[in-house]
Tab-separated table of C-alpha atoms in Angstrom:
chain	number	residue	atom	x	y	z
A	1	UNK	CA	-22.559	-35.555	-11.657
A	2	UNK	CA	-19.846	-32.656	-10.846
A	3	UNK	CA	-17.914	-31.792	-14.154
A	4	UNK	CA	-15.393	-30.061	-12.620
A	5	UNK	CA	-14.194	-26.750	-14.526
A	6	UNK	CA	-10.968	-27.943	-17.340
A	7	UNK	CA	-8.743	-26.117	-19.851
A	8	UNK	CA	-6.502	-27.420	-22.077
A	9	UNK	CA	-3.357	-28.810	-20.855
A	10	UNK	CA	-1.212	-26.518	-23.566
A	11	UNK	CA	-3.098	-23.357	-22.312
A	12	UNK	CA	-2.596	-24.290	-18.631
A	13	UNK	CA	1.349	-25.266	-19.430
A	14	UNK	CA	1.061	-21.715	-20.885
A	15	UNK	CA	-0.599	-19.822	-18.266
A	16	UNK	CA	2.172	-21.538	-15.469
A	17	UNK	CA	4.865	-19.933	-17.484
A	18	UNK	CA	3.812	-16.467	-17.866
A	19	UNK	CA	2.887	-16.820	-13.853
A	20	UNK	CA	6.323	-17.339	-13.156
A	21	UNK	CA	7.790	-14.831	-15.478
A	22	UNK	CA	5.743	-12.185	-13.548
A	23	UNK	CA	6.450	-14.375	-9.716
A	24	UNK	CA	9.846	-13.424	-10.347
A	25	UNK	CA	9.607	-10.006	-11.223
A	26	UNK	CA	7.273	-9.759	-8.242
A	27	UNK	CA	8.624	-12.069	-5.827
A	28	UNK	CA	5.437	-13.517	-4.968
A	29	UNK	CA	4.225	-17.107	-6.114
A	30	UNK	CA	1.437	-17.051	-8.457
A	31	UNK	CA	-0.517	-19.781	-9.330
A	32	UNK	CA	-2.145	-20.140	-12.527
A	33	UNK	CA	-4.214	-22.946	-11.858
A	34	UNK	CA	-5.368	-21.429	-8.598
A	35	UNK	CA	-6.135	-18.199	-10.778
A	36	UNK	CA	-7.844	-19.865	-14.047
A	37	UNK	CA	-10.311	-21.873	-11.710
A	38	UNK	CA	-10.278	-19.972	-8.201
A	39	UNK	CA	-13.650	-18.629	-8.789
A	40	UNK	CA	-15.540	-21.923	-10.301
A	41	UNK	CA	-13.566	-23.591	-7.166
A	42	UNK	CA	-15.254	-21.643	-4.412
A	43	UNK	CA	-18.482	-21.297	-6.346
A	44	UNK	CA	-18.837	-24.832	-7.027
A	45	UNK	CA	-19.079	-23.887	-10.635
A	46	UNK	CA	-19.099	-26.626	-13.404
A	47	UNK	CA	-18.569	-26.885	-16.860
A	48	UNK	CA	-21.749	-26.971	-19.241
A	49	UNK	CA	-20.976	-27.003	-22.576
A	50	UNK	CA	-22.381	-24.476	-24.700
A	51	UNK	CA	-23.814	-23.219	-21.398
A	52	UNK	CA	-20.318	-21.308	-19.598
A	53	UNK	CA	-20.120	-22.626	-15.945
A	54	UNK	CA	-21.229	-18.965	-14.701
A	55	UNK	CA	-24.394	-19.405	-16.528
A	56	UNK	CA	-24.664	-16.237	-18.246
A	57	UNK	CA	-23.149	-16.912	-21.623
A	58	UNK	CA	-24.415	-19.052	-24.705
A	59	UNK	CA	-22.887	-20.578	-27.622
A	60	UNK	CA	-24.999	-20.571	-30.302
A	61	UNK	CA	-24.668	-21.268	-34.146
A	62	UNK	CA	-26.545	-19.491	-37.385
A	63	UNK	CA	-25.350	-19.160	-40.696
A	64	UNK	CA	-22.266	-20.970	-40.633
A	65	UNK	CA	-20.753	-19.185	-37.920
A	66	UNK	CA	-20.531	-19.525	-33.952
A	67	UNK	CA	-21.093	-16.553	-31.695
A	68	UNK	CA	-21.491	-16.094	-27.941
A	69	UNK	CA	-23.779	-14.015	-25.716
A	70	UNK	CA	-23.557	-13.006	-22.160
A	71	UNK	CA	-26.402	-11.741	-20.333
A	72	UNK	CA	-25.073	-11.299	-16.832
A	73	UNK	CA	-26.596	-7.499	-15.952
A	74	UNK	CA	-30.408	-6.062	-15.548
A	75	UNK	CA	-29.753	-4.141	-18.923
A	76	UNK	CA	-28.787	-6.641	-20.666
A	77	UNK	CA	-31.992	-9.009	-20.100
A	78	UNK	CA	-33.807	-5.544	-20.451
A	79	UNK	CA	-32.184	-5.492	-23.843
A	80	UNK	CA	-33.576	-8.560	-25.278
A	81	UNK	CA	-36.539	-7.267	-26.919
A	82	UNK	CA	-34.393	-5.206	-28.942
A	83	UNK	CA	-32.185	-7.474	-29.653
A	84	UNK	CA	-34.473	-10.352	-31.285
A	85	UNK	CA	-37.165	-7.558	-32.233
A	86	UNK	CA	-40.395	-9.025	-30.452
A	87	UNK	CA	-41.898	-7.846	-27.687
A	88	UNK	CA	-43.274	-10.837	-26.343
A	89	UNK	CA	-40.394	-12.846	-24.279
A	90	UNK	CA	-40.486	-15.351	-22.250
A	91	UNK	CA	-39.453	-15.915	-19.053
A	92	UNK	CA	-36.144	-17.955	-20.369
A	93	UNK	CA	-35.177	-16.046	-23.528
A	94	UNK	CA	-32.425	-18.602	-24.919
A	95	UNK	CA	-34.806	-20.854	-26.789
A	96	UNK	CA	-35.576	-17.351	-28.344
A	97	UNK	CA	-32.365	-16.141	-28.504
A	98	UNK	CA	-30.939	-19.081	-30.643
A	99	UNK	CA	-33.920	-19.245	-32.792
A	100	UNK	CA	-33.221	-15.436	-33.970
A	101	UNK	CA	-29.326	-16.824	-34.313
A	102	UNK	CA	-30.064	-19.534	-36.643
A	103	UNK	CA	-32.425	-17.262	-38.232
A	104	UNK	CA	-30.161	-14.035	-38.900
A	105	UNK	CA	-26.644	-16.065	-38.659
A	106	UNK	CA	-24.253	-15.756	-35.774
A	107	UNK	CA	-22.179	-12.268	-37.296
A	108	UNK	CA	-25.387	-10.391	-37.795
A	109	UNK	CA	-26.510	-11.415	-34.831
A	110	UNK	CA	-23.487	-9.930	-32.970
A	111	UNK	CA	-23.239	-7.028	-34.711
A	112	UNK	CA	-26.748	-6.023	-33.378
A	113	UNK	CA	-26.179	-7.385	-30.163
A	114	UNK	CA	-22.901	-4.627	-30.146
A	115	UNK	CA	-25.296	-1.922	-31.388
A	116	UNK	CA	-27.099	-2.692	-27.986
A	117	UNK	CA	-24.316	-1.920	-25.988
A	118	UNK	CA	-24.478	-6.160	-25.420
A	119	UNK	CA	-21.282	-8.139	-24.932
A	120	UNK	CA	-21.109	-10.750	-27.871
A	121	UNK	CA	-18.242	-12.062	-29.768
A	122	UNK	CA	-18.069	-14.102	-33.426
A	123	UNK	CA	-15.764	-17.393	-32.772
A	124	UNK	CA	-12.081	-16.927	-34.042
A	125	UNK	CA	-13.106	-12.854	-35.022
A	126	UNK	CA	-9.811	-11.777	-33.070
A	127	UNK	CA	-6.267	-12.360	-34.433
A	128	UNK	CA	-3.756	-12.420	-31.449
A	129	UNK	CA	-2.042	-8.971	-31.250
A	130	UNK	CA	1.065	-7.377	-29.191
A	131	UNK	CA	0.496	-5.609	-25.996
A	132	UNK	CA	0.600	-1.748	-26.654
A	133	UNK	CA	2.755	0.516	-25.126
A	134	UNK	CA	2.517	4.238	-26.014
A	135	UNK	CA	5.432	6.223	-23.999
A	136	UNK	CA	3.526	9.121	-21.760
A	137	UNK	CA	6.034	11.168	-19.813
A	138	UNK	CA	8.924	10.988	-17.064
A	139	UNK	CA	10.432	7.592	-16.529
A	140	UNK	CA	11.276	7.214	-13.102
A	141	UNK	CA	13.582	4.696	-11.291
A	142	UNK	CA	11.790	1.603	-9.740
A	143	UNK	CA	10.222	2.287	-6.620
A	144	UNK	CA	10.126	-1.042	-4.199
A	145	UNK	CA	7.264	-2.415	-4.552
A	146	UNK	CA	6.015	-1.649	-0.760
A	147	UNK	CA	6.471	2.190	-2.266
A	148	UNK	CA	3.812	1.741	-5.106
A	149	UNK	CA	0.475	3.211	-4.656
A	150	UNK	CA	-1.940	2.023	-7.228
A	151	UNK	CA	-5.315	3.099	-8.037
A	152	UNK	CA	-7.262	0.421	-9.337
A	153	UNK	CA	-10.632	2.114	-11.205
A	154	UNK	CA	-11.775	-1.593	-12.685
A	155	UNK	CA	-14.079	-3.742	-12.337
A	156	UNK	CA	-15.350	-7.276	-12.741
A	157	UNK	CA	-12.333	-9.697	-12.690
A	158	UNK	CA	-9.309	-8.872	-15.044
A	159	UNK	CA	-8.472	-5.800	-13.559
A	160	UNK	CA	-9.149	-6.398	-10.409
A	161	UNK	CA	-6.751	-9.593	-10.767
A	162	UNK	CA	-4.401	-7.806	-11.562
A	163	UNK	CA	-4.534	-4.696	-8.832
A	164	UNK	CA	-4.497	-8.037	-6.462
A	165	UNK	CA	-1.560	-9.424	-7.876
A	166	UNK	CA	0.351	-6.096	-7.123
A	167	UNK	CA	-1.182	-6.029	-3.272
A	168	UNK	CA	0.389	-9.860	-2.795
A	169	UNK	CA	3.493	-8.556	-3.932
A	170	UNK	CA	3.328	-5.855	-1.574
A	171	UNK	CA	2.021	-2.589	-3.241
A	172	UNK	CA	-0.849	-0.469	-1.953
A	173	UNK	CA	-4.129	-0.961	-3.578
A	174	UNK	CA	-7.133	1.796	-3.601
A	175	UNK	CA	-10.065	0.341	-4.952
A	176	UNK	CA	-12.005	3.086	-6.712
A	177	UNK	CA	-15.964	2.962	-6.834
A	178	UNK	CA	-18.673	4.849	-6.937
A	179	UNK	CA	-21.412	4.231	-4.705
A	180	UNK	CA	-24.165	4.373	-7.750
A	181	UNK	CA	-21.874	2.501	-10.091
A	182	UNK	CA	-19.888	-0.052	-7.288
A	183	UNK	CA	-17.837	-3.099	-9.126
A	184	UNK	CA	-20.754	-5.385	-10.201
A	185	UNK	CA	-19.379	-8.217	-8.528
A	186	UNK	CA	-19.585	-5.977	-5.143
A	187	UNK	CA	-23.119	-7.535	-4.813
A	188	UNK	CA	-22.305	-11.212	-5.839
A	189	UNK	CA	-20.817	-13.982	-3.842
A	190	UNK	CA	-18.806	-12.462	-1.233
A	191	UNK	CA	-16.263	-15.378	-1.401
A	192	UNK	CA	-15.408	-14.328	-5.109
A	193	UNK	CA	-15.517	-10.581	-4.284
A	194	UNK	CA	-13.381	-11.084	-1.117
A	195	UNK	CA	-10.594	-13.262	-3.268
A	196	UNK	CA	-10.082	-10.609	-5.797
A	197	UNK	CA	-10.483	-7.573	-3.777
A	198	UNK	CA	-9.366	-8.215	0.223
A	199	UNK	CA	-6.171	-6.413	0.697
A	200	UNK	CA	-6.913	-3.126	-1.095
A	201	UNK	CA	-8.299	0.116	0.391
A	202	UNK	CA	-11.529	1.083	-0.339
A	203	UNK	CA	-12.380	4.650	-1.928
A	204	UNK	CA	-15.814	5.895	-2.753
A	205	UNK	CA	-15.567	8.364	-5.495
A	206	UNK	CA	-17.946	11.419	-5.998
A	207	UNK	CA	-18.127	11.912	-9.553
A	208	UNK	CA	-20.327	14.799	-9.249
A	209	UNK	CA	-17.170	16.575	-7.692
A	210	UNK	CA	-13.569	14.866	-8.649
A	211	UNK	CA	-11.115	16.807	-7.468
A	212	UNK	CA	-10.337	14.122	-4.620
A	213	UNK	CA	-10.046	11.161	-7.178
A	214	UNK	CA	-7.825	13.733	-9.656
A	215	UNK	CA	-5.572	13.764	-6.236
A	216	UNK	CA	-5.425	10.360	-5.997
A	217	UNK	CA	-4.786	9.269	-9.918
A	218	UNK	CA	-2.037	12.666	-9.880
A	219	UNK	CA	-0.148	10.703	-6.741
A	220	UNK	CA	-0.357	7.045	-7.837
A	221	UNK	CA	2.505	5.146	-9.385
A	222	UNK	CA	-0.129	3.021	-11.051
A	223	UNK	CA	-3.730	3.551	-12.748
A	224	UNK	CA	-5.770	0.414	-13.734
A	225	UNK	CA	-8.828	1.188	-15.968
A	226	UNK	CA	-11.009	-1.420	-17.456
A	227	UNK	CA	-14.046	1.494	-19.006
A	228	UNK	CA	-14.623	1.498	-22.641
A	229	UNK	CA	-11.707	4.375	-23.832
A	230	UNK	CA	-13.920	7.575	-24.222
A	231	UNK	CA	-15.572	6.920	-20.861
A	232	UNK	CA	-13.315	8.286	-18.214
A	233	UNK	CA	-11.731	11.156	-21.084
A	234	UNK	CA	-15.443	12.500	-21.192
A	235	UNK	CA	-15.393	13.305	-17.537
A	236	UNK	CA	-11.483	14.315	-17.869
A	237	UNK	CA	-9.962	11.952	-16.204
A	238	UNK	CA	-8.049	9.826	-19.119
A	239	UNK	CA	-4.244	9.476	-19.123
A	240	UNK	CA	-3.338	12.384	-20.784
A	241	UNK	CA	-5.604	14.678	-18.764
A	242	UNK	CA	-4.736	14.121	-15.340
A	243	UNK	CA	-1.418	15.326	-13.705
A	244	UNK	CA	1.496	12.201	-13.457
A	245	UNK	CA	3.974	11.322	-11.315
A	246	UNK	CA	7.338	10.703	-13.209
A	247	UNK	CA	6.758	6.769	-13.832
A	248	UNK	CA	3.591	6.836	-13.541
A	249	UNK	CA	2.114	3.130	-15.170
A	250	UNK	CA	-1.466	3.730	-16.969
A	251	UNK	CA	-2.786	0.560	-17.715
A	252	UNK	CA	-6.260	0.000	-19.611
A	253	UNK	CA	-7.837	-2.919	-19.781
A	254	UNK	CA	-10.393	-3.640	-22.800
A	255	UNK	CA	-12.481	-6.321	-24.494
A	256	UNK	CA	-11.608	-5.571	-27.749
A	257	UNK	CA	-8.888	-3.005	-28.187
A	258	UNK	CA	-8.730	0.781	-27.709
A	259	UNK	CA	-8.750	1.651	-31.167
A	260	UNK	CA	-11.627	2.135	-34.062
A	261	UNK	CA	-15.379	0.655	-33.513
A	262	UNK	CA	-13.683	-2.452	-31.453
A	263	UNK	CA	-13.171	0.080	-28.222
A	264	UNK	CA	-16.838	0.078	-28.159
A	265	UNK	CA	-17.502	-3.190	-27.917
A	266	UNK	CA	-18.775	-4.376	-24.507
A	267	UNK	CA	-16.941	-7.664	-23.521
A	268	UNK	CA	-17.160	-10.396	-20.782
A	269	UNK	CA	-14.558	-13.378	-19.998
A	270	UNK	CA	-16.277	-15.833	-21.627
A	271	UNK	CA	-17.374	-14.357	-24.906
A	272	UNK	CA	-14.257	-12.265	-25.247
A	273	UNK	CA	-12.853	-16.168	-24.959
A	274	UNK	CA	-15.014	-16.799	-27.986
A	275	UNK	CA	-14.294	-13.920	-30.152
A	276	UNK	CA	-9.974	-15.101	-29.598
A	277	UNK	CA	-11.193	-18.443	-30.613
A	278	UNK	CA	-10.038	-19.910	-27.393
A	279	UNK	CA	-12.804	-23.044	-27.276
A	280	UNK	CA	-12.574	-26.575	-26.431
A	281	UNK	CA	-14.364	-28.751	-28.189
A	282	UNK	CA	-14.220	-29.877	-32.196
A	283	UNK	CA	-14.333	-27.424	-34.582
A	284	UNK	CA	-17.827	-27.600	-35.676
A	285	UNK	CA	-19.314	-28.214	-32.112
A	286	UNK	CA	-17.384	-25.856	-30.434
A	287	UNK	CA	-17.689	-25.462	-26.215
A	288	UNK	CA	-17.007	-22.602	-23.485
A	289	UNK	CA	-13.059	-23.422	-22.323
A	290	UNK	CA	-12.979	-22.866	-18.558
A	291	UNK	CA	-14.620	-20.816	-16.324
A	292	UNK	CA	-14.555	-17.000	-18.409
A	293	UNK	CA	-11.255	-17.812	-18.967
A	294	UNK	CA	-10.443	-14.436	-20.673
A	295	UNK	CA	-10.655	-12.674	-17.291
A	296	UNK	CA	-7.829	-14.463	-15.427
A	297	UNK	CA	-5.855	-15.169	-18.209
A	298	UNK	CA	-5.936	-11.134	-19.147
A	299	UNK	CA	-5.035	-10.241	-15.349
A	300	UNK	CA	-1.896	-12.368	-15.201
A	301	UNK	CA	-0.436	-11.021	-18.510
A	302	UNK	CA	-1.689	-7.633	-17.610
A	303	UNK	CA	0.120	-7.771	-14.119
A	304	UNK	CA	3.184	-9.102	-16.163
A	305	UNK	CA	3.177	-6.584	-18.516
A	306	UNK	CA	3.224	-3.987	-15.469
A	307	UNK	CA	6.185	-5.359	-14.148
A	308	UNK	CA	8.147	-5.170	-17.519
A	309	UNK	CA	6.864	-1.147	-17.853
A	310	UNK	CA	8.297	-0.840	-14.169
A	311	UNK	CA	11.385	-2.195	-14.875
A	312	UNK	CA	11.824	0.103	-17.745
A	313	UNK	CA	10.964	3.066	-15.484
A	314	UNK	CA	7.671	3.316	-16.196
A	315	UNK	CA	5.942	6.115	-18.125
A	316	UNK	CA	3.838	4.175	-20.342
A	317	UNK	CA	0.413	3.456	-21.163
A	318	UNK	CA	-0.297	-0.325	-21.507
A	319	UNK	CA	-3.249	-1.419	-23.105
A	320	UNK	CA	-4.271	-5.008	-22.967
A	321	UNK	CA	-7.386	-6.632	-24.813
A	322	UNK	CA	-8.593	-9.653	-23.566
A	323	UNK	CA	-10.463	-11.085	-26.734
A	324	UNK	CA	-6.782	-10.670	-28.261
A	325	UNK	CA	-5.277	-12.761	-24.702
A	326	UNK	CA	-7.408	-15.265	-25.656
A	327	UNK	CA	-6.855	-15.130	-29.183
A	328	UNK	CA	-3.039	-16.034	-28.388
A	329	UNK	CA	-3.634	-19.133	-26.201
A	330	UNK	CA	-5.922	-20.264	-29.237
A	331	UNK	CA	-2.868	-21.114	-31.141
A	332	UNK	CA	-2.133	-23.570	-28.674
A	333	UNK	CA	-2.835	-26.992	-28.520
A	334	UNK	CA	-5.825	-28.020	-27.498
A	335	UNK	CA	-6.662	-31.893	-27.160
A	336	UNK	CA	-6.089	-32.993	-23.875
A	337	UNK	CA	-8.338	-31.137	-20.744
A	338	UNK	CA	-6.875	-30.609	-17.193
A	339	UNK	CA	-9.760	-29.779	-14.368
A	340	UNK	CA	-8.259	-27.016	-12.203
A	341	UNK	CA	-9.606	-27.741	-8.488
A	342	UNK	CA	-7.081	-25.556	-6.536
A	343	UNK	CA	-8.578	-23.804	-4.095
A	344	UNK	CA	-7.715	-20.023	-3.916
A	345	UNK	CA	-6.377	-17.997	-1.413
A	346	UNK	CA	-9.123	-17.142	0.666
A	347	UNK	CA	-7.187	-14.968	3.867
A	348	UNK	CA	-8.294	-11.673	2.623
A	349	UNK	CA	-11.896	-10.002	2.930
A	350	UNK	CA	-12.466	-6.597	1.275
A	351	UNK	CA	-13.741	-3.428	3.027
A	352	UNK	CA	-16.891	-2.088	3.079
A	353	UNK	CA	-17.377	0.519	0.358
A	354	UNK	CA	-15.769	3.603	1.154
A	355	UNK	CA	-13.929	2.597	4.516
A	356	UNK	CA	-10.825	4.029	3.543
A	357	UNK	CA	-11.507	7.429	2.119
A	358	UNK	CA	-10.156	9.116	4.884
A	359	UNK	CA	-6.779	7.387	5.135
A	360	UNK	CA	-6.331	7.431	1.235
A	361	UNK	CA	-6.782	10.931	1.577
A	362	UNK	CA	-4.491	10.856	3.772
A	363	UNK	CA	-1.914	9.096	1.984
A	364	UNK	CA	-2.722	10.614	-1.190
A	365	UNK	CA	-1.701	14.763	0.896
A	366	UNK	CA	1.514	12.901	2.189
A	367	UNK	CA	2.830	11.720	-1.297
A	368	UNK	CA	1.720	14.963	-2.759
A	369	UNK	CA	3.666	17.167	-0.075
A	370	UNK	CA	6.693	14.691	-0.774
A	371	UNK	CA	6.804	15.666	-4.286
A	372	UNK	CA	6.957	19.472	-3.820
């Protein structure tokens, strides 16, 4: 039987607000419900519990405390001896997995799991926290939003969310990748890869050799980012080292926060959800809420929190964690469920890796002559 994908009413009520605060600063419609369950919509995804509808993350309980694990890439199954210290696993390592849980408790658990470089979170860990915005140079009148140029350099779902947001309302979108480190959902369902990303230009970045992508982060009016803070700084390419427009809009997307051991931890929707606390379920038999609910969630308040920088000429830096998203929706009610079954937009279909280099490069020349 089909248990179609639900989140709490409150949260939904929620989520429809903050979609129109940032419709009508965009002048697009935006759907929340379309947006929370798009992807479990046209992956016939279903809710499972302790299981998340994606499949990758558990709930699991040990010492009093609930934690969650996601083990959605190669390295992270490749981890698993590691992480439960045995070298013999079997082909399903969950039964394992929760056995070493119960054994060690959930927070110890996690805490090695994060050692790993493994994205885990301990249920209720996060307390909700502000957006951060850290002034960063010129503010810059509002550009229409047909004049925007954004560069989006994340991956997964959040970020690239919110970069789509921005191309429905009109803006153009450069999808960054590289072609040994694409977006990991680049070789997943197309549907879901097509519904986040159609509409953008494609750009395949050299990393061996940057000075193109330097161009193209120096002429955008907006940078998205969802790599773990020291990551793109180590190669020199991190707010404060590249060259910005006046205006320019630097927004960095994290699981946990950019700030102290947190901006190390790894972090996927669904146990980012976790870690906020954002679970259905009673207290002591907690469940996954939606469909890695943290993702969509984080792009809407993300792309919202864009639009407010904009409007304030821009400048800024604007980091958003999504463990601390979800951690503000947990204060909501949570009794009654609502399935969302609205199907997504599905009119766009992303280009090939790389399509576009030469008319982003193009683009990129024009702006930069412009500015001279």
């Amino acid at each position: 039987m089909v248990t179609p994908v639900a989140v709490p009413t409150a949260v939904l009520a929620q989520a429809c607000e903050s979609a129109r605060a940032l419709g009508s600063l965009a002048g697009i419609d935006v759907d929340a419900e379309e947006l929370l369950g798009g992807r479990a919509v046209l992956l016939g995804l279903e809710s499972h519990g302790r299981v998340s509808a994606g499949g990758a993350s558990r709930l699991m309980a040990g010492g009093g405390d609930w934690c969650a694990l996601t083990l959605s890439r190669p390295d992270d199954i490749g981890a698993v001896p590691a992480l439960i210290e045995s070298d013999e696993i079997a082909d399903d390592p969950w039964p394992m997995i929760e056995r070493r849980v119960r054994t060690v408790g959930a927070s110890a658990f996690a805490e090695r799991a994060r050692l790993l470089g493994l994205p885990a979170g301990v249920l209720g860990e996060t307390v909700t926290a502000a957006t951060v915005m850290r002034h960063l140079g010129g503010r810059a009148v509002p550009a229409p939003l047909s004049d925007l140029l954004v560069a989006d350099l994340s991956s997964m779902w959040a970020g690239p969310l919110c970069a789509q947001l921005l191309a429905r309302a009109g803006a153009t979108v450069v999808k960054v990748e590289s072609a040994a480190r694409p977006d990991g959902t680049r070789t997943g369902p197309a549907t879901f890869f097509d519904w986040i990303n159609g509409g953008k230009l494609s750009y395949r970045a050299d990393f061996a050799a940057l000075d193109g992508l330097i161009r193209l982060l120096a002429a955008a009016d907006v940078v998205i980012e969802s790599s773990r803070p020291a990551a793109l700084a180590r190669r020199g390419l991190g707010p404060t080292d590249v060259p910005a427009r006046d205006g320019r809009i630097w927004l960095r997307i994290t699981g946990h926060g950019a700030e102290g051991q947190r901006a190390d931890w790894v972090a996927f929707g669904d146990d980012a959800a976790v870690s906020g606390g954002l679970v259905a379920g009673a207290s002591n038999a907690p469940v996954f809420c939606g469909d890695a609910i943290a993702d969509p969630l984080t792009g809407i308040h993300a792309a919202h929190a864009l639009m407010e920088s904009r409007a304030r000429g821009g400048g800024e830096i604007v980091e958003i964690a999504m463990s601390a998203v979800a951690a503000a929706y947990a204060q909501l009610d949570r009794g009654d469920q609502k399935a969302c079954t609205t199907a997504p937009l599905t009119n766009y279909r992303a280009s090939p890796l790389g399509s576009d280099n030469v008319l982003v490069d193009r683009l990129v020349a024009q702006r930069n002559v412009a500015s001279c």
